[in-house]
């Protein structure tokens, strides 16, 4: 990685936290310049505009979450264990999520809903990919006999995402991690209802 690419990556990493904590609208270029210790010209030397930086920062945050999930589920053998590990990941790094300003998907979805079509489009794409990944995991469990053939993969995936995002919102807002724990417990109850036999 060359010097220019290193600088670009450092800008993205720092900007990701700033955008996540303050939102797109409240994050000014002056705020970014102060936090990054760079001039507007230096930032614009790497990104066309604030919009382009915001999208890159959001995608960086999403990749960070995805890496955590991948690390957690990789050692798991079966589909059911992988689904449980997937949910547990969000509990395991909840404190880090709070420190970074909350879930980047939830924050960006709310912030960009009407004000920033490009960011909103990226959030929709990420949520669709998350849902599809969960559906694929349930389908794999049906194929290998771990999960009942009549399990509704789409219903499970949508409920999983709603419980995780709702759990993060409640736990962060109230300041009580137990809300996140209850959300993960709820997901595990859903998984219990899908399994073909007692684990």
Backbone as CSV, one residue per row, in Angstrom:
resi,resn,N_x,N_y,N_z,CA_x,CA_y,CA_z,C_x,C_y,C_z
1,UNK,0.846,-1.192,0.000,0.000,0.000,0.000,0.882,1.242,0.000
2,UNK,0.674,2.116,-0.980,1.461,3.332,-1.082,1.016,4.385,-0.091
3,UNK,1.802,5.463,-0.017,1.527,6.546,0.935,0.139,7.165,0.701
4,UNK,-0.201,7.411,-0.566,-1.503,8.015,-0.875,-2.648,7.115,-0.437
5,UNK,-2.490,5.803,-0.677,-3.534,4.852,-0.292,-3.636,4.741,1.229
6,UNK,-2.499,4.810,1.912,-2.503,4.777,3.381,-3.243,5.989,3.943
7,UNK,-2.971,7.157,3.365,-3.645,8.384,3.809,-5.144,8.286,3.564
8,UNK,-5.504,7.798,2.386,-6.921,7.647,2.033,-7.626,6.714,3.024
9,UNK,-6.969,5.597,3.337,-7.560,4.627,4.261,-7.694,5.217,5.664
10,UNK,-6.690,5.980,6.099,-6.744,6.610,7.424,-7.895,7.615,7.498
11,UNK,-8.113,8.348,6.414,-9.232,9.301,6.362,-10.554,8.553,6.501
12,UNK,-10.694,7.464,5.759,-11.934,6.679,5.799,-12.199,6.152,7.207
13,UNK,-11.175,5.583,7.834,-11.340,4.977,9.158,-11.766,6.010,10.207
14,UNK,-11.125,7.172,10.185,-11.479,8.216,11.166,-12.838,8.832,10.840
15,UNK,-13.073,9.063,9.561,-14.352,9.662,9.154,-15.522,8.745,9.466
16,UNK,-15.301,7.432,9.408,-16.374,6.472,9.680,-16.949,6.675,11.076
17,UNK,-16.083,6.889,12.051,-16.538,7.089,13.433,-17.237,8.441,13.570
18,UNK,-16.682,9.467,12.908,-17.275,10.808,12.988,-18.673,10.820,12.376
19,UNK,-18.816,10.245,11.183,-20.131,10.189,10.541,-21.100,9.358,11.378
20,UNK,-20.621,8.250,11.936,-21.507,7.365,12.696,-22.000,8.034,13.974
21,UNK,-21.148,8.825,14.602,-21.542,9.487,15.852,-22.409,10.714,15.611
22,UNK,-22.138,11.446,14.526,-22.811,12.727,14.315,-23.873,12.705,13.231
23,UNK,-23.832,11.703,12.360,-24.749,11.672,11.234,-24.204,12.487,10.074
24,UNK,-24.728,12.216,8.902,-24.232,12.880,7.695,-24.490,14.384,7.739
25,UNK,-25.711,14.779,8.092,-26.080,16.193,8.054,-25.268,17.036,9.032
26,UNK,-25.033,16.493,10.231,-24.340,17.267,11.265,-22.816,17.193,11.148
27,UNK,-22.321,16.367,10.251,-20.875,16.277,10.049,-20.468,17.263,8.957
28,UNK,-19.815,18.321,9.358,-19.379,19.338,8.397,-17.957,19.035,7.928
29,UNK,-17.579,19.624,6.820,-16.210,19.470,6.342,-15.227,20.071,7.343
30,UNK,-15.625,21.168,7.995,-14.761,21.784,9.011,-14.506,20.803,10.158
31,UNK,-15.568,20.091,10.565,-15.439,19.090,11.631,-14.492,17.967,11.209
32,UNK,-14.635,17.517,9.978,-13.758,16.460,9.463,-12.316,16.933,9.392
33,UNK,-12.101,18.150,8.916,-10.747,18.697,8.808,-10.081,18.775,10.178
34,UNK,-10.830,19.255,11.170,-10.286,19.359,12.538,-9.912,17.990,13.085
35,UNK,-10.819,17.035,12.929,-10.595,15.695,13.477,-9.466,14.965,12.762
36,UNK,-9.358,15.185,11.468,-8.348,14.478,10.676,-7.014,15.215,10.623
37,UNK,-7.023,16.480,10.995,-5.805,17.275,10.914,-5.387,17.533,9.476
38,UNK,-6.385,17.680,8.604,-6.123,17.899,7.181,-6.921,19.095,6.682
39,UNK,-6.488,19.661,5.559,-7.247,20.733,4.927,-8.330,20.124,4.039
40,UNK,-9.307,20.955,3.650,-10.339,20.488,2.718,-9.700,19.989,1.429
41,UNK,-8.710,20.730,0.972,-8.029,20.352,-0.269,-7.386,18.987,-0.177
42,UNK,-6.800,18.692,0.990,-6.158,17.388,1.179,-7.195,16.264,1.148
43,UNK,-8.355,16.518,1.765,-9.424,15.508,1.761,-9.980,15.339,0.348
44,UNK,-10.233,16.473,-0.310,-10.773,16.415,-1.673,-9.771,15.869,-2.680
45,UNK,-8.518,15.792,-2.276,-7.521,15.151,-3.129,-7.719,13.644,-3.204
46,UNK,-8.468,13.107,-2.226,-8.724,11.662,-2.172,-10.182,11.305,-2.466
47,UNK,-11.096,12.274,-2.288,-12.526,12.013,-2.483,-13.146,13.164,-3.260
48,UNK,-14.075,12.838,-4.128,-14.691,13.862,-4.980,-15.426,14.911,-4.153
49,UNK,-16.094,14.459,-3.084,-16.861,15.374,-2.241,-17.211,14.673,-0.932
50,UNK,-17.953,15.368,-0.092,-18.365,14.820,1.210,-19.214,13.567,1.024
51,UNK,-20.061,13.560,0.005,-20.915,12.394,-0.261,-20.077,11.149,-0.504
52,UNK,-19.065,11.285,-1.341,-18.211,10.135,-1.675,-17.499,9.623,-0.432
53,UNK,-17.019,10.523,0.416,-16.363,10.127,1.657,-17.354,9.436,2.595
54,UNK,-18.571,9.968,2.674,-19.589,9.375,3.555,-19.908,7.941,3.147
55,UNK,-20.022,7.698,1.847,-20.316,6.345,1.359,-19.157,5.408,1.681
56,UNK,-17.932,5.855,1.421,-16.750,5.029,1.725,-16.651,4.737,3.220
57,UNK,-16.947,5.747,4.037,-16.890,5.577,5.491,-17.936,4.567,5.959
58,UNK,-19.139,4.658,5.408,-20.200,3.710,5.759,-19.797,2.285,5.378
59,UNK,-19.279,2.121,4.177,-18.881,0.780,3.722,-17.737,0.221,4.566
60,UNK,-16.841,1.096,5.009,-15.759,0.656,5.909,-16.352,0.112,7.211
61,UNK,-17.322,0.838,7.776,-17.961,0.395,9.022,-18.668,-0.941,8.841
62,UNK,-19.330,-1.106,7.706,-20.041,-2.361,7.428,-19.049,-3.520,7.287
63,UNK,-17.943,-3.269,6.593,-16.917,-4.321,6.449,-16.361,-4.733,7.804
64,UNK,-16.208,-3.762,8.696,-15.703,-4.051,10.044,-16.655,-4.999,10.784
65,UNK,-17.945,-4.719,10.699,-18.946,-5.594,11.332,-18.915,-6.977,10.683
66,UNK,-18.856,-7.013,9.360,-18.846,-8.289,8.628,-17.643,-9.152,9.006
67,UNK,-16.492,-8.516,9.194,-15.287,-9.257,9.595,-15.469,-9.875,10.969
68,UNK,-16.089,-9.133,11.879,-16.341,-9.662,13.225,-17.253,-10.887,13.158
69,UNK,-18.296,-10.790,12.358,-19.229,-11.909,12.205,-18.513,-13.107,11.606
70,UNK,-17.731,-12.870,10.563,-17.008,-13.958,9.898,-16.053,-14.675,10.863
71,UNK,-15.331,-13.901,11.669,-14.409,-14.490,12.656,-15.158,-15.375,13.651
72,UNK,-16.356,-14.936,14.029,-17.131,-15.652,15.050,-17.740,-16.944,14.503
73,UNK,-18.226,-16.913,13.260,-18.937,-18.094,12.750,-18.024,-19.094,12.035
74,UNK,-16.818,-18.643,11.661,-15.922,-19.526,10.895,-15.620,-20.856,11.600
75,UNK,-15.354,-20.848,12.913,-15.034,-22.126,13.572,-16.236,-23.056,13.746
76,UNK,-17.442,-22.553,13.543,-18.655,-23.343,13.793,-18.873,-24.378,12.699
77,UNK,-19.286,-25.559,13.115,-19.483,-26.647,12.163,-20.815,-26.605,11.443
78,UNK,-21.890,-26.627,12.201,-23.212,-26.727,11.591,-23.905,-25.395,11.416
79,UNK,-25.003,-25.424,10.682,-25.771,-24.210,10.394,-26.390,-23.599,11.648
80,UNK,-26.902,-24.435,12.531,-27.533,-23.934,13.754,-26.502,-23.221,14.624
81,UNK,-25.334,-23.824,14.787,-24.266,-23.185,15.568,-23.834,-21.876,14.928
82,UNK,-23.806,-21.849,13.609,-23.403,-20.634,12.906,-24.429,-19.511,13.107
83,UNK,-25.693,-19.859,13.083,-26.737,-18.860,13.318,-26.665,-18.308,14.737
84,UNK,-26.433,-19.189,15.703,-26.313,-18.736,17.094,-25.084,-17.837,17.266
85,UNK,-23.978,-18.219,16.636,-22.748,-17.435,16.728,-22.921,-16.078,16.060
86,UNK,-23.659,-16.059,14.944,-23.942,-14.815,14.225,-24.604,-13.816,15.182
87,UNK,-25.638,-14.277,15.883,-26.345,-13.403,16.828,-25.449,-12.988,17.992
88,UNK,-24.665,-13.932,18.500,-23.802,-13.656,19.654,-22.728,-12.623,19.342
89,UNK,-22.335,-12.524,18.089,-21.309,-11.553,17.701,-21.698,-10.146,18.124
90,UNK,-22.956,-9.787,17.904,-23.407,-8.424,18.196,-23.409,-8.140,19.694
91,UNK,-23.579,-9.197,20.475,-23.503,-9.060,21.929,-22.052,-8.927,22.364
92,UNK,-21.177,-9.712,21.750,-19.758,-9.723,22.107,-19.073,-8.376,21.890
93,UNK,-19.436,-7.683,20.805,-18.774,-6.394,20.591,-19.737,-5.211,20.748
94,UNK,-20.714,-5.400,21.635,-21.677,-4.332,21.898,-21.002,-3.073,22.449
95,UNK,-20.081,-3.230,23.398,-19.404,-2.068,23.992,-18.635,-1.293,22.931
96,UNK,-18.000,-2.022,22.029,-17.271,-1.369,20.935,-18.240,-0.623,20.017
97,UNK,-19.394,-1.221,19.768,-20.411,-0.580,18.942,-20.863,0.736,19.562
98,UNK,-21.073,0.730,20.873,-21.485,1.945,21.579,-20.397,3.008,21.474
99,UNK,-19.144,2.584,21.655,-18.022,3.509,21.590,-17.911,4.165,20.210
100,UNK,-18.289,3.414,19.179,-18.228,3.931,17.810,-19.466,4.758,17.451
101,UNK,-20.418,4.873,18.383,-21.598,5.696,18.138,-22.855,4.916,17.829
102,UNK,-22.776,3.581,17.878,-23.943,2.754,17.584,-23.764,1.975,16.295
103,UNK,-24.823,1.284,15.900,-24.766,0.468,14.687,-24.741,1.376,13.454
104,UNK,-23.733,1.234,12.590,-23.664,2.102,11.411,-24.824,1.904,10.442
105,UNK,-25.363,0.703,10.391,-26.490,0.445,9.483,-27.726,1.187,9.980
106,UNK,-28.037,1.031,11.261,-29.199,1.709,11.848,-29.035,3.224,11.775
107,UNK,-27.870,3.723,12.198,-27.642,5.170,12.209,-27.753,5.774,10.814
108,UNK,-27.132,5.114,9.854,-27.130,5.652,8.495,-28.510,5.538,7.866
109,UNK,-29.229,4.457,8.169,-30.575,4.284,7.634,-31.490,5.427,8.080
110,UNK,-31.420,5.767,9.349,-32.263,6.838,9.888,-31.816,8.189,9.342
111,UNK,-30.508,8.405,9.328,-29.957,9.700,8.923,-30.142,9.979,7.432
112,UNK,-30.010,8.941,6.621,-29.994,9.138,5.161,-31.321,8.830,4.491
113,UNK,-32.332,8.469,5.260,-33.597,8.006,4.681,-34.129,8.942,3.599
114,UNK,-34.264,10.217,3.912,-34.803,11.178,2.948,-33.746,12.154,2.426
115,UNK,-32.694,12.341,3.215,-31.747,13.407,2.909,-30.611,13.018,1.962
116,UNK,-30.303,11.745,1.881,-29.131,11.339,1.109,-29.423,10.054,0.339
117,UNK,-29.953,10.147,-0.869,-30.368,8.966,-1.643,-29.259,7.936,-1.872
118,UNK,-28.027,8.401,-2.105,-26.935,7.448,-2.377,-26.622,6.608,-1.143
119,UNK,-26.539,7.264,0.021,-26.303,6.522,1.262,-27.480,5.595,1.559
120,UNK,-28.683,6.092,1.359,-29.879,5.280,1.589,-29.854,4.025,0.715
121,UNK,-29.428,4.190,-0.521,-29.320,3.059,-1.440,-28.293,2.039,-0.956
122,UNK,-27.180,2.528,-0.415,-26.146,1.628,0.113,-26.661,0.856,1.327
123,UNK,-27.420,1.538,2.189,-27.987,0.868,3.367,-28.948,-0.233,2.929
124,UNK,-29.794,0.060,1.953,-30.729,-0.949,1.441,-29.981,-2.151,0.884
125,UNK,-28.909,-1.884,0.156,-28.119,-2.970,-0.424,-27.508,-3.845,0.669
126,UNK,-26.982,-3.203,1.713,-26.357,-3.937,2.824,-27.397,-4.764,3.583
127,UNK,-28.566,-4.178,3.843,-29.622,-4.916,4.544,-30.109,-6.114,3.729
128,UNK,-30.235,-5.929,2.423,-30.651,-7.032,1.554,-29.615,-8.155,1.570
129,UNK,-28.332,-7.777,1.532,-27.255,-8.784,1.571,-27.255,-9.520,2.906
130,UNK,-27.503,-8.800,4.006,-27.565,-9.400,5.344,-28.718,-10.404,5.398
131,UNK,-29.876,-9.988,4.904,-31.039,-10.882,4.888,-30.765,-12.124,4.035
132,UNK,-30.195,-11.919,2.861,-29.896,-13.051,1.967,-28.905,-14.021,2.595
133,UNK,-27.945,-13.477,3.328,-26.953,-14.342,3.988,-27.618,-15.221,5.043
134,UNK,-28.517,-14.640,5.815,-29.232,-15.416,6.832,-30.132,-16.473,6.195
135,UNK,-30.807,-16.096,5.126,-31.675,-17.043,4.415,-30.836,-18.215,3.898
136,UNK,-29.672,-17.927,3.347,-28.791,-18.983,2.836,-28.349,-19.919,3.953
137,UNK,-28.103,-19.369,5.136,-27.694,-20.202,6.274,-28.833,-21.117,6.721
138,UNK,-30.053,-20.579,6.740,-31.214,-21.416,7.097,-31.427,-22.481,6.033
139,UNK,-31.323,-22.092,4.763,-31.487,-23.064,3.665,-30.458,-24.185,3.762
140,UNK,-29.223,-23.826,4.112,-28.170,-24.843,4.269,-28.519,-25.791,5.405
141,UNK,-29.111,-25.229,6.482,-29.531,-26.071,7.611,-30.663,-27.001,7.241
142,UNK,-31.556,-26.554,6.362,-32.641,-27.429,5.891,-32.065,-28.558,5.038
143,UNK,-31.102,-28.204,4.211,-30.496,-29.203,3.317,-29.735,-30.278,4.087
144,UNK,-29.063,-29.872,5.172,-28.290,-30.880,5.920,-29.094,-31.531,7.044
145,UNK,-30.382,-31.183,7.152,-31.256,-31.850,8.110,-31.264,-31.267,9.510
146,UNK,-30.523,-30.184,9.735,-30.505,-29.561,11.068,-31.768,-28.744,11.338
147,UNK,-32.317,-28.177,10.274,-33.457,-27.268,10.395,-34.657,-27.871,9.678
148,UNK,-35.833,-27.707,10.277,-37.068,-28.276,9.732,-37.319,-27.791,8.301
149,UNK,-37.833,-28.656,7.441,-38.104,-28.277,6.045,-39.102,-27.132,5.913
150,UNK,-40.010,-26.989,6.890,-41.039,-25.963,6.792,-40.630,-24.629,7.448
151,UNK,-39.382,-24.518,7.889,-38.921,-23.277,8.517,-38.964,-22.136,7.502
152,UNK,-39.483,-20.997,7.913,-39.605,-19.840,7.038,-38.330,-19.001,7.144
153,UNK,-37.439,-19.172,6.184,-36.131,-18.516,6.226,-36.246,-16.996,6.153
154,UNK,-37.165,-16.503,5.306,-37.324,-15.051,5.159,-37.884,-14.422,6.443
155,UNK,-38.834,-15.081,7.056,-39.393,-14.586,8.310,-38.319,-14.558,9.384
156,UNK,-37.531,-15.627,9.467,-36.458,-15.680,10.451,-35.453,-14.558,10.220
157,UNK,-35.036,-14.371,8.963,-34.020,-13.362,8.645,-34.500,-11.959,9.000
158,UNK,-35.741,-11.643,8.637,-36.281,-10.311,8.928,-36.394,-10.087,10.438
159,UNK,-36.821,-11.121,11.169,-36.967,-11.007,12.621,-35.607,-10.894,13.292
160,UNK,-34.630,-11.651,12.796,-33.254,-11.598,13.304,-32.725,-10.168,13.213
161,UNK,-32.841,-9.570,12.032,-32.326,-8.217,11.819,-33.057,-7.211,12.704
162,UNK,-34.381,-7.344,12.787,-35.173,-6.429,13.618,-34.788,-6.540,15.092
163,UNK,-34.570,-7.761,15.561,-34.184,-7.951,16.964,-32.790,-7.397,17.252
164,UNK,-31.850,-7.614,16.347,-30.501,-7.096,16.551,-30.504,-5.569,16.552
165,UNK,-31.103,-4.976,15.524,-31.110,-3.511,15.434,-31.918,-2.885,16.570
166,UNK,-33.056,-3.485,16.893,-33.860,-2.982,18.007,-33.147,-3.131,19.335
167,UNK,-32.449,-4.250,19.498,-31.694,-4.487,20.734,-30.585,-3.474,20.920
168,UNK,-29.869,-3.179,19.840,-28.796,-2.177,19.911,-29.379,-0.808,20.254
169,UNK,-30.473,-0.451,19.575,-31.116,0.845,19.819,-31.547,0.983,21.277
170,UNK,-32.245,-0.029,21.796,-32.728,0.035,23.175,-31.581,0.037,24.183
171,UNK,-30.627,-0.879,23.993,-29.523,-0.997,24.950,-28.679,0.270,24.993
172,UNK,-28.409,0.836,23.821,-27.599,2.059,23.764,-28.365,3.247,24.333
173,UNK,-29.645,3.366,23.988,-30.446,4.512,24.439,-30.674,4.483,25.946
174,UNK,-31.024,3.306,26.457,-31.322,3.166,27.892,-30.041,3.023,28.710
175,UNK,-28.980,2.568,28.049,-27.717,2.349,28.762,-27.713,1.051,29.529
176,UNK,-28.357,0.030,28.959,-28.469,-1.264,29.642,-28.288,-2.383,28.617
177,UNK,-27.186,-3.101,28.724,-26.851,-4.162,27.777,-27.846,-5.317,27.812
178,UNK,-28.631,-5.396,28.874,-29.591,-6.503,28.989,-30.601,-6.514,27.845
179,UNK,-30.885,-5.344,27.287,-31.801,-5.303,26.138,-31.210,-6.052,24.949
180,UNK,-29.898,-5.926,24.789,-29.215,-6.650,23.715,-29.220,-8.147,24.013
181,UNK,-28.991,-8.479,25.275,-28.991,-9.892,25.683,-30.360,-10.530,25.431
182,UNK,-31.421,-9.780,25.721,-32.777,-10.302,25.498,-33.059,-10.495,24.015
183,UNK,-32.544,-9.607,23.195,-32.721,-9.752,21.749,-32.048,-11.014,21.240
184,UNK,-30.834,-11.263,21.709,-30.116,-12.475,21.302,-30.828,-13.713,21.847
185,UNK,-31.348,-13.632,23.068,-32.139,-14.747,23.619,-33.355,-15.021,22.734
186,UNK,-33.998,-13.943,22.259,-35.152,-14.100,21.379,-34.790,-14.791,20.077
187,UNK,-33.643,-14.444,19.525,-33.177,-15.101,18.293,-32.919,-16.575,18.554
188,UNK,-32.322,-16.891,19.694,-32.052,-18.296,20.018,-33.341,-19.095,20.204
189,UNK,-34.380,-18.448,20.719,-35.679,-19.126,20.828,-36.244,-19.425,19.434
190,UNK,-36.075,-18.488,18.515,-36.516,-18.718,17.134,-35.743,-19.874,16.500
191,UNK,-34.459,-19.920,16.772,-33.640,-21.015,16.241,-34.101,-22.342,16.830
192,UNK,-34.383,-22.341,18.149,-34.878,-23.566,18.791,-36.128,-24.095,18.104
193,UNK,-36.988,-23.183,17.669,-38.243,-23.592,17.019,-37.994,-24.146,15.622
194,UNK,-36.850,-23.823,15.037,-36.560,-24.288,13.667,-35.814,-25.614,13.626
195,UNK,-35.125,-25.960,14.723,-34.288,-27.159,14.678,-35.159,-28.420,14.590
196,UNK,-34.610,-29.421,13.927,-35.361,-30.654,13.718,-35.350,-31.556,14.940
197,UNK,-34.300,-31.417,15.750,-34.185,-32.255,16.947,-33.489,-31.475,18.037
198,UNK,-33.576,-31.996,19.260,-32.916,-31.344,20.374,-31.422,-31.424,20.188
199,UNK,-30.750,-30.256,20.353,-29.293,-30.237,20.182,-28.604,-30.844,21.390
